[in-house]
Amino acid sequence: MRPANRVPRSAPAPKPGPRDPHRLYERAVQDPDADIAIIERVLRGRRPAQRLREDFSGTAALAARWVEKGPRRTAVAVDLEPSVHAWARTYRVPALGAAASRLDLVTGDVREPNGEGFDAVVALNFSYAVFRTREALGGYLRSALGALAPGGALVLDAFGGWDAQRALVERRRIGRGVTYVWEQEGFDPITHRIRCTIHFELAGGRPMRRAFQYDWRLWSLPELTELLREAGFDAIEVLWDAGPGAAARYLPRGSARNQAGWIAYVVGRRPLG
């Protein structure tokens, strides 16, 4: 690992302002502890959960939390956008203290070689959907397979349901007078191209329009599992939310009843041989 993230223990940890879009994004849609629980469950009994690569990492919230949770844990966070890693170096790395030496921020393409021998590679928040053809997504999956240690796992999340295929606006309060707004601006049933935007409504009704914009393909679960198999993964599973009510509990399922909106995890493992 490169030592670029080392900081003195006494370094102050600055905090972003209340209108910082990256901090608002983390509050609205990220839960690193819940994601880590999924990763640990996927790896349980197969291999130690130590080396993680977070692809499309953004501000590296998951990778940073990973290294905080154990002195032997290391993480590589990969993102093509330099500004998100600049944000992480300013606001996140100083708060890690000594654990910062076990986090590597790599600004680059997730399809390029970015380390190997990982216990888990993750691409969450539907980020891999920027690849809108089978060829492009298949190329990423093959690259991720090569980065894993034998028995290691790739973890993706996916969303769907009939509400995913229409224009809509959803609002949710995230505290401190802020409302998170998810807008699906359009969906093409022929290409499955979906265009989405995140807005924030701040205290006092002040809008933060188009804080984040996405131009994705809405991949189906059969497409993802087929592409994983074609890329060389085995032991492929779909983890479906089988929890009662709002209490999410993701378990392997071979079939499920469709819903207006759902989120699932898709897991593929590198063969041991």
GROMACS .gro file of C-alpha atoms in nm:
model
  273
    1MET     CA    1   0.000   0.000   0.000
    2ARG     CA    2   0.113   0.351  -0.069
    3PRO     CA    3   0.168   0.560   0.248
    4ALA     CA    4   0.009   0.873   0.102
    5ASN     CA    5  -0.273   0.880   0.357
    6ARG     CA    6  -0.064   0.885   0.673
    7VAL     CA    7  -0.136   1.175   0.903
    8PRO     CA    8  -0.008   1.262   1.251
    9ARG     CA    9  -0.224   1.144   1.538
   10SER     CA   10  -0.250   1.503   1.654
   11ALA     CA   11  -0.376   1.633   1.318
   12PRO     CA   12  -0.713   1.804   1.354
   13ALA     CA   13  -1.008   1.648   1.175
   14PRO     CA   14  -1.192   1.929   0.994
   15LYS     CA   15  -1.563   1.892   0.940
   16PRO     CA   16  -1.753   1.979   0.622
   17GLY     CA   17  -2.019   2.245   0.640
   18PRO     CA   18  -2.390   2.171   0.672
   19ARG     CA   19  -2.445   2.235   0.300
   20ASP     CA   20  -2.168   2.001   0.187
   21PRO     CA   21  -2.328   1.769  -0.073
   22HIS     CA   22  -2.096   1.476   0.002
   23ARG     CA   23  -2.183   1.477   0.371
   24LEU     CA   24  -2.551   1.505   0.288
   25TYR     CA   25  -2.520   1.213   0.047
   26GLU     CA   26  -2.358   0.998   0.314
   27ARG     CA   27  -2.631   1.079   0.563
   28ALA     CA   28  -2.904   1.009   0.310
   29VAL     CA   29  -2.802   0.687   0.139
   30GLN     CA   30  -2.498   0.524   0.301
   31ASP     CA   31  -2.479   0.289   0.598
   32PRO     CA   32  -2.124   0.146   0.608
   33ASP     CA   33  -2.189  -0.070   0.915
   34ALA     CA   34  -2.485  -0.240   0.745
   35ASP     CA   35  -2.281  -0.299   0.429
   36ILE     CA   36  -1.992  -0.442   0.629
   37ALA     CA   37  -2.231  -0.678   0.806
   38ILE     CA   38  -2.338  -0.810   0.463
   39ILE     CA   39  -1.974  -0.853   0.353
   40GLU     CA   40  -1.880  -1.033   0.674
   41ARG     CA   41  -2.179  -1.266   0.640
   42VAL     CA   42  -2.087  -1.345   0.279
   43LEU     CA   43  -1.729  -1.431   0.379
   44ARG     CA   44  -1.810  -1.611   0.703
   45GLY     CA   45  -1.670  -1.963   0.709
   46ARG     CA   46  -1.493  -1.914   0.375
   47ARG     CA   47  -1.201  -1.678   0.441
   48PRO     CA   48  -1.101  -1.404   0.686
   49ALA     CA   49  -1.257  -1.066   0.620
   50GLN     CA   50  -0.942  -0.853   0.601
   51ARG     CA   51  -0.866  -0.709   0.254
   52LEU     CA   52  -1.139  -0.497   0.091
   53ARG     CA   53  -1.156  -0.303  -0.233
   54GLU     CA   54  -1.435  -0.048  -0.261
   55ASP     CA   55  -1.499   0.034  -0.628
   56PHE     CA   56  -1.674   0.357  -0.730
   57SER     CA   57  -1.585   0.458  -0.376
   58GLY     CA   58  -1.685   0.823  -0.376
   59THR     CA   59  -1.567   0.966  -0.044
   60ALA     CA   60  -1.455   0.619   0.076
   61ALA     CA   61  -1.702   0.600   0.364
   62LEU     CA   62  -1.718   0.220   0.350
   63ALA     CA   63  -1.344   0.165   0.306
   64ALA     CA   64  -1.266   0.400   0.595
   65ARG     CA   65  -1.513   0.229   0.825
   66TRP     CA   66  -1.367  -0.107   0.724
   67VAL     CA   67  -1.016  -0.020   0.842
   68GLU     CA   68  -1.157   0.125   1.165
   69LYS     CA   69  -1.312  -0.209   1.255
   70GLY     CA   70  -0.991  -0.408   1.296
   71PRO     CA   71  -0.614  -0.350   1.317
   72ARG     CA   72  -0.544  -0.613   1.049
   73ARG     CA   73  -0.798  -0.478   0.802
   74THR     CA   74  -0.683  -0.293   0.492
   75ALA     CA   75  -0.882  -0.126   0.217
   76VAL     CA   76  -0.833   0.024  -0.127
   77ALA     CA   77  -1.091   0.280  -0.243
   78VAL     CA   78  -1.104   0.333  -0.621
   79ASP     CA   79  -1.284   0.615  -0.798
   80LEU     CA   80  -1.231   0.791  -1.131
   81GLU     CA   81  -1.324   1.136  -0.994
   82PRO     CA   82  -1.029   1.313  -0.822
   83SER     CA   83  -1.249   1.554  -0.626
   84VAL     CA   84  -1.409   1.284  -0.409
   85HIS     CA   85  -1.073   1.156  -0.292
   86ALA     CA   86  -0.957   1.513  -0.232
   87TRP     CA   87  -1.264   1.548  -0.008
   88ALA     CA   88  -1.174   1.223   0.170
   89ARG     CA   89  -0.817   1.336   0.232
   90THR     CA   90  -0.943   1.663   0.376
   91TYR     CA   91  -1.227   1.542   0.595
   92ARG     CA   92  -1.210   1.164   0.638
   93VAL     CA   93  -0.846   1.060   0.654
   94PRO     CA   94  -0.748   1.290   0.945
   95ALA     CA   95  -1.022   1.140   1.159
   96LEU     CA   96  -0.886   0.786   1.108
   97GLY     CA   97  -0.565   0.844   1.301
   98ALA     CA   98  -0.329   0.547   1.276
   99ALA     CA   99  -0.585   0.349   1.073
  100ALA     CA  100  -0.529   0.589   0.783
  101SER     CA  101  -0.209   0.402   0.695
  102ARG     CA  102  -0.425   0.099   0.608
  103LEU     CA  103  -0.648   0.290   0.364
  104ASP     CA  104  -0.529   0.353   0.009
  105LEU     CA  105  -0.715   0.603  -0.209
  106VAL     CA  106  -0.667   0.524  -0.577
  107THR     CA  107  -0.793   0.769  -0.838
  108GLY     CA  108  -0.844   0.561  -1.150
  109ASP     CA  109  -1.065   0.333  -1.356
  110VAL     CA  110  -1.211   0.038  -1.166
  111ARG     CA  111  -1.145  -0.182  -1.470
  112GLU     CA  112  -0.770  -0.129  -1.443
  113PRO     CA  113  -0.549  -0.341  -1.213
  114ASN     CA  114  -0.589  -0.188  -0.867
  115GLY     CA  115  -0.437  -0.455  -0.648
  116GLU     CA  116  -0.506  -0.825  -0.610
  117GLY     CA  117  -0.568  -1.087  -0.345
  118PHE     CA  118  -0.873  -0.911  -0.200
  119ASP     CA  119  -1.113  -1.098   0.023
  120ALA     CA  120  -1.397  -0.882  -0.109
  121VAL     CA  121  -1.453  -0.633  -0.389
  122VAL     CA  122  -1.771  -0.425  -0.361
  123ALA     CA  123  -1.954  -0.197  -0.602
  124LEU     CA  124  -2.249  -0.055  -0.411
  125ASN     CA  125  -2.508   0.220  -0.451
  126PHE     CA  126  -2.577   0.073  -0.798
  127SER     CA  127  -2.257   0.238  -0.919
  128TYR     CA  128  -2.164  -0.033  -1.172
  129ALA     CA  129  -2.480   0.065  -1.368
  130VAL     CA  130  -2.269   0.329  -1.545
  131PHE     CA  131  -2.173   0.032  -1.768
  132ARG     CA  132  -2.468   0.021  -2.004
  133THR     CA  133  -2.372  -0.273  -2.228
  134ARG     CA  134  -2.307  -0.638  -2.155
  135GLU     CA  135  -1.958  -0.601  -2.297
  136ALA     CA  136  -1.871  -0.311  -2.068
  137LEU     CA  137  -2.016  -0.462  -1.752
  138GLY     CA  138  -1.871  -0.803  -1.836
  139GLY     CA  139  -1.528  -0.645  -1.870
  140TYR     CA  140  -1.559  -0.490  -1.525
  141LEU     CA  141  -1.671  -0.819  -1.372
  142ARG     CA  142  -1.377  -1.005  -1.523
  143SER     CA  143  -1.139  -0.742  -1.387
  144ALA     CA  144  -1.297  -0.772  -1.041
  145LEU     CA  145  -1.264  -1.150  -1.056
  146GLY     CA  146  -0.893  -1.115  -1.122
  147ALA     CA  147  -0.853  -0.887  -0.821
  148LEU     CA  148  -1.002  -1.139  -0.578
  149ALA     CA  149  -0.817  -1.406  -0.387
  150PRO     CA  150  -0.947  -1.761  -0.445
  151GLY     CA  151  -1.273  -1.787  -0.251
  152GLY     CA  152  -1.308  -1.408  -0.235
  153ALA     CA  153  -1.641  -1.243  -0.316
  154LEU     CA  154  -1.770  -0.964  -0.535
  155VAL     CA  155  -2.072  -0.790  -0.380
  156LEU     CA  156  -2.310  -0.573  -0.584
  157ASP     CA  157  -2.643  -0.421  -0.495
  158ALA     CA  158  -2.937  -0.382  -0.731
  159PHE     CA  159  -3.279  -0.223  -0.731
  160GLY     CA  160  -3.601  -0.288  -0.920
  161GLY     CA  161  -3.976  -0.330  -0.899
  162TRP     CA  162  -4.240  -0.159  -1.108
  163ASP     CA  163  -4.172   0.181  -0.951
  164ALA     CA  164  -3.814   0.163  -1.084
  165GLN     CA  165  -3.947   0.180  -1.439
  166ARG     CA  166  -4.131   0.510  -1.422
  167ALA     CA  167  -4.070   0.875  -1.354
  168LEU     CA  168  -4.117   0.956  -0.986
  169VAL     CA  169  -4.004   1.180  -0.702
  170GLU     CA  170  -3.952   1.049  -0.348
  171ARG     CA  171  -3.876   1.263  -0.043
  172ARG     CA  172  -3.733   1.156   0.291
  173ARG     CA  173  -3.631   1.365   0.593
  174ILE     CA  174  -3.273   1.296   0.701
  175GLY     CA  175  -3.259   1.524   1.006
  176ARG     CA  176  -3.135   1.876   1.082
  177GLY     CA  177  -3.407   2.022   0.867
  178VAL     CA  178  -3.285   1.849   0.549
  179THR     CA  179  -3.498   1.651   0.305
  180TYR     CA  180  -3.341   1.404   0.063
  181VAL     CA  181  -3.512   1.397  -0.278
  182TRP     CA  182  -3.468   1.108  -0.522
  183GLU     CA  183  -3.597   1.182  -0.871
  184GLN     CA  184  -3.624   0.932  -1.154
  185GLU     CA  185  -3.642   1.160  -1.453
  186GLY     CA  186  -3.694   0.902  -1.723
  187PHE     CA  187  -3.682   0.533  -1.813
  188ASP     CA  188  -3.647   0.379  -2.159
  189PRO     CA  189  -3.809   0.031  -2.176
  190ILE     CA  190  -3.611  -0.064  -2.489
  191THR     CA  191  -3.262   0.014  -2.357
  192HIS     CA  192  -3.338   0.016  -1.981
  193ARG     CA  193  -3.156   0.348  -1.962
  194ILE     CA  194  -3.261   0.531  -1.647
  195ARG     CA  195  -3.173   0.888  -1.556
  196CYS     CA  196  -3.184   0.980  -1.187
  197THR     CA  197  -3.104   1.286  -0.979
  198ILE     CA  198  -3.053   1.357  -0.611
  199HIS     CA  199  -3.165   1.693  -0.474
  200PHE     CA  200  -3.162   1.822  -0.118
  201GLU     CA  201  -3.406   2.061   0.042
  202LEU     CA  202  -3.224   2.239   0.321
  203ALA     CA  203  -3.351   2.402   0.638
  204GLY     CA  204  -3.575   2.696   0.560
  205GLY     CA  205  -3.674   2.548   0.224
  206ARG     CA  206  -3.348   2.632   0.048
  207PRO     CA  207  -3.306   2.394  -0.247
  208MET     CA  208  -2.988   2.220  -0.356
  209ARG     CA  209  -3.085   2.108  -0.704
  210ARG     CA  210  -2.906   1.832  -0.895
  211ALA     CA  211  -2.646   1.766  -0.630
  212PHE     CA  212  -2.582   1.427  -0.797
  213GLN     CA  213  -2.691   1.300  -1.138
  214TYR     CA  214  -2.685   0.947  -1.280
  215ASP     CA  215  -2.722   0.804  -1.628
  216TRP     CA  216  -2.749   0.429  -1.579
  217ARG     CA  217  -2.878   0.105  -1.721
  218LEU     CA  218  -3.128  -0.063  -1.493
  219TRP     CA  219  -2.985  -0.414  -1.483
  220SER     CA  220  -3.213  -0.704  -1.392
  221LEU     CA  221  -3.113  -0.975  -1.147
  222PRO     CA  222  -3.107  -1.250  -1.413
  223GLU     CA  223  -2.877  -1.036  -1.627
  224LEU     CA  224  -2.640  -0.978  -1.338
  225THR     CA  225  -2.623  -1.343  -1.233
  226GLU     CA  226  -2.573  -1.455  -1.594
  227LEU     CA  227  -2.294  -1.203  -1.649
  228LEU     CA  228  -2.124  -1.309  -1.326
  229ARG     CA  229  -2.133  -1.671  -1.441
  230GLU     CA  230  -1.999  -1.578  -1.786
  231ALA     CA  231  -1.715  -1.382  -1.619
  232GLY     CA  232  -1.606  -1.693  -1.429
  233PHE     CA  233  -1.766  -1.650  -1.086
  234ASP     CA  234  -1.930  -1.940  -0.905
  235ALA     CA  235  -2.152  -1.988  -0.598
  236ILE     CA  236  -2.361  -1.696  -0.726
  237GLU     CA  237  -2.640  -1.585  -0.492
  238VAL     CA  238  -2.909  -1.323  -0.474
  239LEU     CA  239  -2.963  -1.194  -0.120
  240TRP     CA  240  -3.323  -1.079  -0.090
  241ASP     CA  241  -3.471  -0.872   0.191
  242ALA     CA  242  -3.672  -1.125   0.388
  243GLY     CA  243  -3.701  -0.910   0.702
  244PRO     CA  244  -4.035  -0.819   0.856
  245GLY     CA  245  -4.154  -0.465   0.788
  246ALA     CA  246  -3.876  -0.209   0.779
  247ALA     CA  247  -3.621  -0.441   0.943
  248ALA     CA  248  -3.401  -0.548   0.651
  249ARG     CA  249  -3.265  -0.905   0.664
  250TYR     CA  250  -3.096  -1.021   0.346
  251LEU     CA  251  -3.104  -1.397   0.285
  252PRO     CA  252  -3.025  -1.615  -0.019
  253ARG     CA  253  -3.333  -1.666  -0.233
  254GLY     CA  254  -3.396  -1.845  -0.562
  255SER     CA  255  -3.727  -1.669  -0.625
  256ALA     CA  256  -3.926  -1.384  -0.474
  257ARG     CA  257  -4.252  -1.197  -0.509
  258ASN     CA  258  -4.218  -0.871  -0.700
  259GLN     CA  259  -4.277  -0.543  -0.520
  260ALA     CA  260  -4.320  -0.181  -0.615
  261GLY     CA  261  -3.961  -0.122  -0.508
  262TRP     CA  262  -3.691  -0.355  -0.383
  263ILE     CA  263  -3.317  -0.364  -0.313
  264ALA     CA  264  -3.113  -0.685  -0.327
  265TYR     CA  265  -2.749  -0.789  -0.312
  266VAL     CA  266  -2.585  -1.006  -0.577
  267VAL     CA  267  -2.278  -1.208  -0.476
  268GLY     CA  268  -2.033  -1.404  -0.688
  269ARG     CA  269  -1.723  -1.584  -0.565
  270ARG     CA  270  -1.391  -1.657  -0.728
  271PRO     CA  271  -1.348  -2.034  -0.757
  272LEU     CA  272  -1.098  -2.193  -0.518
  273GLY     CA  273  -0.929  -2.394  -0.789
   0.00000   0.00000   0.00000
